Coordinates of C-alpha atoms and ligand atoms in Angstrom, one line a residue:
M19 CA 0.0 0.0 0.0
K20 CA 2.7 2.4 1.1
D21 CA 4.8 1.4 -2.0
N22 CA 1.9 2.1 -4.2
R23 CA 1.5 5.5 -2.7
E24 CA 5.2 6.2 -3.2
N25 CA 4.9 5.2 -6.8
R26 CA 1.9 7.5 -7.4
R27 CA 3.6 10.4 -5.8
R28 CA 6.6 9.8 -8.0
F29 CA 4.4 9.6 -11.1
I30 CA 2.8 13.0 -10.3
K31 CA 6.2 14.6 -9.6
G32 CA 7.6 13.0 -12.7
A33 CA 4.7 14.4 -14.7
A34 CA 5.6 18.0 -13.6
L35 CA 9.3 17.4 -14.5
M36 CA 8.4 15.9 -17.9
A37 CA 6.1 18.8 -18.7
G38 CA 9.0 21.2 -18.0
A39 CA 11.4 19.2 -20.2
A40 CA 8.9 19.2 -23.1
L41 CA 8.6 23.0 -22.8
E42 CA 12.4 23.3 -22.8
S43 CA 12.8 21.2 -26.0
M44 CA 10.1 23.3 -27.7
R45 CA 12.0 26.5 -26.9
L46 CA 15.1 24.9 -28.3
S47 CA 13.6 23.9 -31.5
S48 CA 12.0 27.2 -32.2
A49 CA 15.3 28.9 -31.5
Q50 CA 17.0 26.6 -34.0
S51 CA 14.5 27.5 -36.7
T52 CA 15.2 31.2 -36.5
R53 CA 19.0 30.9 -36.1
K54 CA 20.6 34.0 -37.5
G55 CA 22.4 34.0 -40.8
E56 CA 20.5 30.9 -42.0
K57 CA 18.8 31.2 -45.4
E58 CA 15.1 30.9 -45.3
I59 CA 13.6 28.6 -47.9
P60 CA 10.0 29.7 -48.6
I61 CA 7.5 26.9 -48.9
P62 CA 5.7 27.2 -52.2
G63 CA 2.0 27.9 -51.5
P64 CA -0.8 26.5 -53.6
S65 CA -2.3 28.7 -56.3
Y66 CA -5.8 28.4 -54.8
V67 CA -7.2 29.5 -51.4
V68 CA -7.1 26.8 -48.7
P69 CA -9.5 27.7 -45.9
P70 CA -7.6 27.5 -42.6
Y71 CA -10.6 25.7 -41.1
G72 CA -12.7 23.7 -43.6
E73 CA -16.2 24.6 -44.6
R74 CA -19.0 22.6 -46.0
S75 CA -20.4 23.3 -49.5
R76 CA -22.8 26.3 -49.5
F77 CA -25.4 24.0 -51.0
V78 CA -25.4 21.8 -47.9
T79 CA -27.8 23.4 -45.4
S80 CA -28.6 20.8 -42.8
V81 CA -29.0 22.4 -39.3
R82 CA -30.0 21.6 -35.8
Q83 CA -33.5 22.5 -34.8
G84 CA -33.3 23.8 -31.3
E85 CA -31.6 21.0 -29.3
F86 CA -32.4 18.4 -32.0
A87 CA -29.9 16.8 -34.4
P88 CA -31.0 16.3 -38.1
L89 CA -30.9 12.5 -38.1
Q90 CA -32.5 12.4 -41.5
D91 CA -29.4 14.0 -43.1
F92 CA -26.8 11.7 -41.7
S93 CA -25.0 8.9 -43.4
G94 CA -23.1 6.1 -41.6
I95 CA -22.8 6.2 -37.8
I96 CA -20.8 9.3 -36.9
T97 CA -22.7 12.5 -36.2
P98 CA -20.9 15.6 -37.5
S99 CA -19.7 17.4 -34.4
A100 CA -21.3 20.7 -35.5
L101 CA -24.7 19.0 -35.7
H102 CA -24.5 16.9 -32.5
Y103 CA -27.7 17.4 -30.4
T104 CA -27.2 19.5 -27.4
V105 CA -28.9 20.0 -24.0
N106 CA -27.9 22.7 -21.6
H107 CA -30.0 23.0 -18.4
G108 CA -30.6 26.7 -18.3
S109 CA -27.1 27.9 -18.6
P110 CA -25.5 29.4 -21.7
V111 CA -22.7 27.3 -23.1
P112 CA -19.7 28.5 -21.1
D113 CA -16.6 29.9 -22.8
I114 CA -13.9 28.1 -20.9
D115 CA -10.2 28.8 -21.3
P116 CA -8.6 25.3 -21.2
Q117 CA -5.4 26.8 -19.6
Q118 CA -7.5 28.0 -16.6
H119 CA -9.7 24.9 -16.3
R120 CA -9.1 22.4 -13.5
L121 CA -10.5 19.0 -12.6
M122 CA -10.6 18.2 -8.9
I123 CA -11.0 14.7 -7.5
H124 CA -11.7 14.7 -3.8
G125 CA -14.0 13.3 -1.1
L126 CA -13.4 9.7 0.1
V127 CA -9.9 9.5 -1.4
D128 CA -6.4 9.0 -0.1
R129 CA -5.0 12.0 -2.0
P130 CA -7.3 14.8 -3.3
L131 CA -5.9 15.8 -6.7
I132 CA -6.3 18.8 -9.0
F133 CA -5.5 18.3 -12.7
T134 CA -5.0 20.8 -15.5
V135 CA -6.4 19.7 -18.8
D136 CA -2.8 19.0 -20.1
E137 CA -2.2 16.8 -17.1
V138 CA -5.3 14.8 -17.8
K139 CA -4.1 14.3 -21.4
R140 CA -0.8 12.9 -20.2
F141 CA -2.5 9.7 -18.9
P142 CA -2.9 6.7 -21.3
S143 CA -5.9 7.4 -23.5
V144 CA -8.4 5.5 -25.5
S145 CA -10.7 6.4 -28.4
R146 CA -14.1 4.8 -28.5
V147 CA -17.3 5.4 -30.6
H148 CA -20.3 5.9 -28.4
F149 CA -23.8 7.3 -28.7
L150 CA -25.4 9.8 -26.4
Q151 CA -29.1 10.1 -25.9
C152 CA -31.2 12.3 -23.7
A153 CA -33.4 10.1 -21.4
G154 CA -36.3 12.4 -22.3
S155 CA -35.6 12.3 -26.0
S156 CA -38.9 11.1 -27.3
Y157 CA -41.5 11.9 -24.7
L158 CA -42.2 15.5 -25.6
P159 CA -43.4 15.1 -29.2
L160 CA -45.8 12.3 -28.2
G161 CA -48.2 14.7 -26.6
D162 CA -47.4 17.3 -29.2
R163 CA -48.3 16.3 -32.7
E164 CA -47.5 19.7 -34.2
R165 CA -43.8 19.2 -33.2
A166 CA -43.5 15.5 -33.9
V167 CA -43.4 15.5 -37.7
T168 CA -39.8 14.7 -38.6
V169 CA -37.3 12.1 -37.3
Q170 CA -35.3 15.1 -36.1
Q171 CA -38.2 16.1 -33.9
T172 CA -39.1 12.5 -32.7
H173 CA -35.6 11.1 -32.2
G174 CA -33.1 14.0 -32.6
K175 CA -31.8 14.0 -29.1
T176 CA -29.3 11.2 -29.9
S177 CA -26.0 11.5 -31.6
C178 CA -22.8 9.4 -31.9
S179 CA -19.1 10.4 -31.9
E180 CA -15.7 9.0 -31.6
W181 CA -14.6 10.2 -28.1
T182 CA -11.0 10.3 -26.9
G183 CA -10.1 10.4 -23.2
V184 CA -8.7 8.8 -20.1
P185 CA -10.5 6.0 -18.4
L186 CA -11.9 7.5 -15.2
A187 CA -10.7 4.4 -13.3
I188 CA -7.1 5.5 -14.0
L189 CA -7.7 9.0 -12.5
L190 CA -9.5 7.5 -9.5
K191 CA -6.6 5.1 -8.9
E192 CA -4.3 8.1 -8.8
A193 CA -6.4 9.6 -6.1
G194 CA -6.9 6.3 -4.3
V195 CA -10.6 5.6 -3.6
K196 CA -11.2 4.6 0.0
P197 CA -13.3 1.4 0.6
S198 CA -16.2 3.5 1.8
G199 CA -16.3 5.4 -1.6
T200 CA -19.2 3.7 -3.4
W201 CA -20.6 6.6 -5.4
L202 CA -19.3 9.8 -6.9
V203 CA -20.9 13.2 -7.7
A204 CA -19.8 14.8 -10.9
E205 CA -20.1 18.5 -11.4
G206 CA -19.9 20.8 -14.4
A207 CA -18.3 24.3 -14.5
E208 CA -21.1 26.3 -16.0
W209 CA -22.9 28.8 -13.7
K210 CA -25.7 26.4 -12.8
K211 CA -23.2 23.6 -12.0
H212 CA -25.0 20.6 -13.4
S213 CA -24.3 17.7 -11.0
I214 CA -25.3 14.1 -10.8
S215 CA -24.5 10.8 -9.0
I216 CA -22.7 7.9 -10.6
P217 CA -22.2 4.5 -8.9
M218 CA -18.5 3.5 -8.4
E219 CA -19.0 0.3 -10.5
K220 CA -19.7 2.4 -13.6
A221 CA -16.9 4.8 -12.8
M222 CA -14.4 1.8 -12.6
D223 CA -16.0 0.0 -15.6
D224 CA -16.1 2.0 -18.8
A225 CA -16.5 5.7 -17.8
L226 CA -14.1 8.1 -19.5
V227 CA -13.0 11.7 -19.0
V228 CA -12.9 12.8 -22.6
Y229 CA -11.2 15.7 -24.2
A230 CA -11.7 15.0 -27.9
Q231 CA -14.6 14.4 -30.2
N232 CA -14.2 13.1 -33.8
G233 CA -10.5 13.9 -33.8
E234 CA -10.5 17.4 -32.5
P235 CA -11.0 19.0 -29.1
I236 CA -14.6 18.5 -27.8
R237 CA -17.0 21.1 -29.2
R238 CA -18.1 23.8 -26.8
E239 CA -21.7 22.5 -26.9
Q240 CA -20.5 19.0 -26.0
G241 CA -18.5 20.1 -22.9
F242 CA -15.2 21.7 -23.8
P243 CA -12.6 21.2 -22.5
L244 CA -13.5 18.0 -20.4
R245 CA -16.5 15.8 -20.2
L246 CA -17.5 12.7 -18.3
L247 CA -18.7 10.0 -20.6
T248 CA -20.8 7.1 -19.1
P249 CA -21.3 4.9 -22.2
G250 CA -24.8 3.6 -22.8
W251 CA -26.3 5.6 -19.8
E252 CA -28.8 8.4 -20.1
G253 CA -27.4 11.6 -21.4
V254 CA -27.9 13.5 -18.2
R255 CA -25.1 11.4 -16.5
N256 CA -22.5 12.6 -19.0
V257 CA -21.4 15.8 -17.3
K258 CA -20.0 18.5 -19.5
Y259 CA -17.4 21.1 -18.6
L260 CA -16.4 18.5 -15.9
R261 CA -14.6 20.3 -13.1
R262 CA -15.2 18.2 -10.0
I263 CA -15.6 14.6 -9.0
K264 CA -16.4 14.0 -5.3
V265 CA -16.1 10.4 -4.1
V266 CA -19.0 9.8 -1.7
D267 CA -20.7 6.9 0.1
Q268 CA -24.3 7.3 -1.3
P269 CA -26.1 8.9 -4.2
Y270 CA -26.6 12.6 -3.6
M271 CA -30.2 12.9 -4.9
T272 CA -29.4 16.0 -7.1
K273 CA -32.2 17.8 -8.8
W274 CA -31.6 15.9 -12.0
E275 CA -32.1 12.5 -10.5
S276 CA -34.7 13.2 -7.9
S277 CA -37.3 15.3 -9.7
V278 CA -36.4 15.9 -13.4
Y279 CA -35.5 12.7 -15.2
T280 CA -37.5 10.4 -12.9
N281 CA -40.6 8.5 -14.1
L282 CA -43.8 9.4 -12.3
R283 CA -46.1 6.4 -12.6
P284 CA -49.9 6.6 -12.7
D285 CA -50.0 5.1 -9.2
G286 CA -48.2 8.2 -7.9
K287 CA -44.9 6.4 -7.2
A288 CA -41.9 7.4 -9.2
R289 CA -39.1 5.3 -10.7
W290 CA -35.6 6.7 -10.0
F291 CA -32.1 5.8 -11.2
Q292 CA -32.8 4.3 -14.6
F293 CA -29.2 4.4 -15.8
E294 CA -28.9 2.3 -18.9
L295 CA -30.7 3.1 -22.2
E296 CA -32.7 0.3 -23.6
P297 CA -32.6 -1.1 -27.2
N298 CA -33.8 1.5 -29.7
S299 CA -33.9 2.2 -33.4
V300 CA -35.5 4.4 -36.0
I301 CA -35.8 4.6 -39.8
T302 CA -34.2 7.8 -40.9
F303 CA -35.1 7.3 -44.6
P304 CA -37.9 7.5 -45.5
S305 CA -39.0 9.4 -42.5
G306 CA -41.6 12.0 -41.4
G307 CA -42.0 15.0 -43.7
Q308 CA -40.1 13.5 -46.6
R309 CA -41.8 12.7 -50.0
L310 CA -41.1 9.7 -52.2
P311 CA -41.3 10.5 -55.9
G312 CA -43.3 7.4 -56.8
A313 CA -43.4 3.6 -56.6
G314 CA -40.1 1.7 -57.2
F315 CA -36.9 0.8 -55.4
F316 CA -35.9 2.5 -52.2
E317 CA -33.2 1.6 -49.7
I318 CA -34.7 2.0 -46.3
S319 CA -32.0 3.1 -43.8
G320 CA -31.8 4.0 -40.2
L321 CA -30.0 3.8 -36.9
A322 CA -30.1 1.3 -34.0
W323 CA -28.4 1.3 -30.6
S324 CA -28.5 -0.1 -27.1
G325 CA -27.0 1.1 -23.9
A326 CA -26.3 -2.5 -22.9
G327 CA -23.9 -3.3 -25.7
A328 CA -23.8 -4.0 -29.4
V329 CA -26.8 -4.3 -31.7
R330 CA -27.3 -7.9 -32.7
R331 CA -30.3 -7.7 -35.1
V332 CA -32.5 -5.1 -36.7
E333 CA -35.8 -6.1 -38.3
V334 CA -37.9 -4.0 -40.6
S335 CA -41.6 -4.2 -41.3
T336 CA -43.2 -2.5 -44.3
D337 CA -46.7 -3.6 -43.3
G338 CA -47.3 -2.0 -40.0
G339 CA -45.7 -4.8 -37.9
R340 CA -47.6 -7.8 -39.3
T341 CA -44.4 -9.3 -40.9
W342 CA -40.7 -8.6 -40.2
N343 CA -37.5 -9.2 -42.1
D344 CA -33.9 -8.8 -41.1
A345 CA -32.1 -5.7 -42.2
K346 CA -28.4 -5.6 -43.1
L347 CA -26.2 -4.2 -40.4
Q348 CA -23.5 -1.9 -41.7
E349 CA -20.0 -2.6 -40.3
P350 CA -18.7 -1.6 -37.9
V351 CA -21.2 -2.7 -35.3
L352 CA -19.8 -1.3 -32.1
S353 CA -20.8 -1.6 -28.4
K354 CA -23.0 1.3 -27.1
A355 CA -22.8 3.0 -30.5
H356 CA -25.2 3.9 -33.3
T357 CA -25.4 1.1 -35.8
R358 CA -26.5 1.8 -39.4
F359 CA -29.0 -0.6 -40.9
R360 CA -30.2 -0.9 -44.5
F361 CA -33.1 -2.7 -46.1
D362 CA -34.0 -3.1 -49.8
W363 CA -37.6 -2.2 -50.5
N364 CA -39.7 -2.2 -53.6
W365 CA -42.6 0.1 -53.0
D366 CA -45.7 -0.9 -54.9
G367 CA -47.2 2.5 -54.5
R368 CA -49.9 1.6 -52.0
Q369 CA -50.1 2.8 -48.4
A370 CA -47.3 1.3 -46.3
V371 CA -46.4 1.6 -42.6
L372 CA -42.6 1.2 -42.0
L373 CA -41.1 0.2 -38.7
S374 CA -37.8 -1.0 -37.3
R375 CA -37.1 -3.2 -34.3
C376 CA -33.7 -3.6 -32.5
T377 CA -32.5 -6.6 -30.6
D378 CA -29.2 -6.2 -28.6
E379 CA -26.5 -8.7 -27.8
W380 CA -28.3 -9.6 -24.6
G381 CA -31.4 -10.5 -26.5
A382 CA -33.4 -7.5 -25.3
V383 CA -36.0 -6.5 -27.9
Q384 CA -37.3 -3.0 -28.6
P385 CA -41.0 -2.8 -27.6
T386 CA -44.0 -1.6 -29.5
K387 CA -45.8 1.5 -28.2
A388 CA -48.5 -0.9 -26.8
Q389 CA -45.9 -2.9 -25.0
V390 CA -44.5 0.3 -23.4
E391 CA -48.0 1.3 -22.3
K392 CA -48.5 -2.2 -20.7
L393 CA -45.2 -1.9 -18.9
W394 CA -46.1 1.4 -17.4
G395 CA -49.8 0.6 -16.9
V396 CA -51.0 3.5 -19.0
T397 CA -53.6 3.8 -21.8
P398 CA -53.0 5.4 -25.2
D399 CA -54.8 8.6 -24.1
Y400 CA -52.0 9.0 -21.5
W401 CA -49.9 10.6 -24.3
L402 CA -52.4 13.3 -25.1
S403 CA -51.3 15.3 -22.1
T404 CA -48.0 17.2 -22.7
T405 CA -47.2 16.9 -19.0
N406 CA -47.3 13.1 -19.0
R407 CA -44.0 11.7 -19.9
I408 CA -42.1 8.4 -19.8
Q409 CA -38.3 8.7 -19.8
H410 CA -36.4 6.2 -21.9
F411 CA -39.3 6.0 -24.3
N412 CA -38.1 3.5 -27.0
A413 CA -41.1 2.2 -28.8
C414 CA -40.8 1.1 -32.5
Q415 CA -41.4 4.2 -34.6
P416 CA -44.0 3.8 -37.4
W417 CA -43.8 6.0 -40.6
K418 CA -46.8 5.9 -42.8
V419 CA -46.1 6.2 -46.6
T420 CA -49.3 7.4 -48.3
P421 CA -50.1 6.6 -52.0
E422 CA -49.1 10.2 -52.8
G423 CA -45.6 9.5 -51.4
S424 CA -45.8 11.7 -48.3
V425 CA -44.4 10.2 -45.1
D426 CA -46.2 10.8 -41.8
N427 CA -45.6 10.0 -38.1
A428 CA -48.1 7.2 -37.3
I429 CA -47.1 6.7 -33.7
W430 CA -50.6 7.6 -32.4
E431 CA -52.3 5.0 -34.6
S432 CA -49.9 2.2 -33.5
Ligands
MTE507 N1 -22.5 20.5 -17.4 C1 -23.6 20.0 -17.9 N2 -23.6 18.7 -18.4 C2 -24.7 18.1 -19.0 C3 -25.9 18.9 -19.1 C4 -25.9 20.2 -18.7 O1 -26.9 20.9 -18.8 N3 -24.7 20.7 -18.1 N4 -27.0 18.3 -19.7 C5 -27.0 16.8 -19.7 C6 -28.1 16.3 -20.5 S1 -29.7 16.3 -19.9 C7 -27.8 15.6 -21.7 S2 -29.0 14.8 -22.5 C8 -26.4 15.6 -22.2 C9 -26.4 16.3 -23.6 O2 -25.1 16.2 -24.1 P1 -24.8 17.1 -25.5 O3 -25.3 18.5 -25.2 O4 -23.4 16.9 -25.7 O5 -25.6 16.4 -26.5 O6 -25.5 16.3 -21.4 C10 -25.7 16.2 -20.0 N5 -24.6 16.9 -19.4
MO508 MO1 -31.0 15.0 -21.2

């Protein structure tokens, strides 16, 4: 035990020394490149203008709608960072200088630690593709037909990125979690200080402190400069602008896990601490608000995901759920990540209702809306009130293709 502590102390001290050495060598190399008397060789520039930071074509106009990502416009499984959905609880997105930012780990630990962002980055890192989804992503439009037309409006609070960061377990081992430390509270740096409890099992399993998204520093809306990632768990537990982790011995019942993001049941009791997101999927083409030009061949395509692991199977129905057929899964099929599925369809021009259904590697199957209602003991008219909500709503989404080719949200008829 004592040896371990010695080693850790040496590591931290070594870290400071190495940072100093790196700075020194940078100074040396810049001095070398401007040595007096040396002939400067100009680098020939291209004859056209290279934008210093790339832009998309002016003909591409896909945008977020409020907090919602335009799922209908994406290909593959990676959400373009600039179009990732975003939820900020009442605070403006903070403008954080990464040089000033600190991450503190304290509470039930042997050594409280404060890291700069550069110090976090010095630990061994991993890159992983994971989806994020707001626990409340689909409840709002159910009672709100006007705003539940497109797949952006019904399912746009999920996105998927390649995240790079340090396993939280490594940072916690540096601090040395005491045996009584069974939970932690993670806190963000924005003025409302979003905070939420995480059980130690998750922290030590696959939670990450990430600093990069799709190859560049995390976008401001996604939590620049540091974010907690709890793969497969409801979005609210992925604390952005992460500045503090307090190791504690019980959940702290913060606002976001004791009132908002709990499920009030019709019997007056509420379900708390639903961490993991259940199997889910949605067809993104054709989807609500789009128009098919006429009968013929179409490739149905969509996204499937599960907070428990990898997607094993996606089935598609083109007849309102009477018959189902396997869709093709596009590689790579990654754990706790969006998975693209494709399904060849020859539309005969008659009314059709399209649905997708996800099964994950544990055999859990995405329910129909009727099955969700049965689970929660509610009737279909429950959804007519905009104040009634069921978190983690993951019913199979039906899109009705009319003979005219328009595509409508048919969730209320299912
Ligand atoms: N600091 C901070 N972290 C936060 C939030 C917040 O408001 N502040 N919102 C949470 C919620 S409810 C969700 S769904 C996700 C959204 O992540 P995104 O904005 O990167 O999509 O961040 C979570 N982490
Ligand atoms: Mo959320």
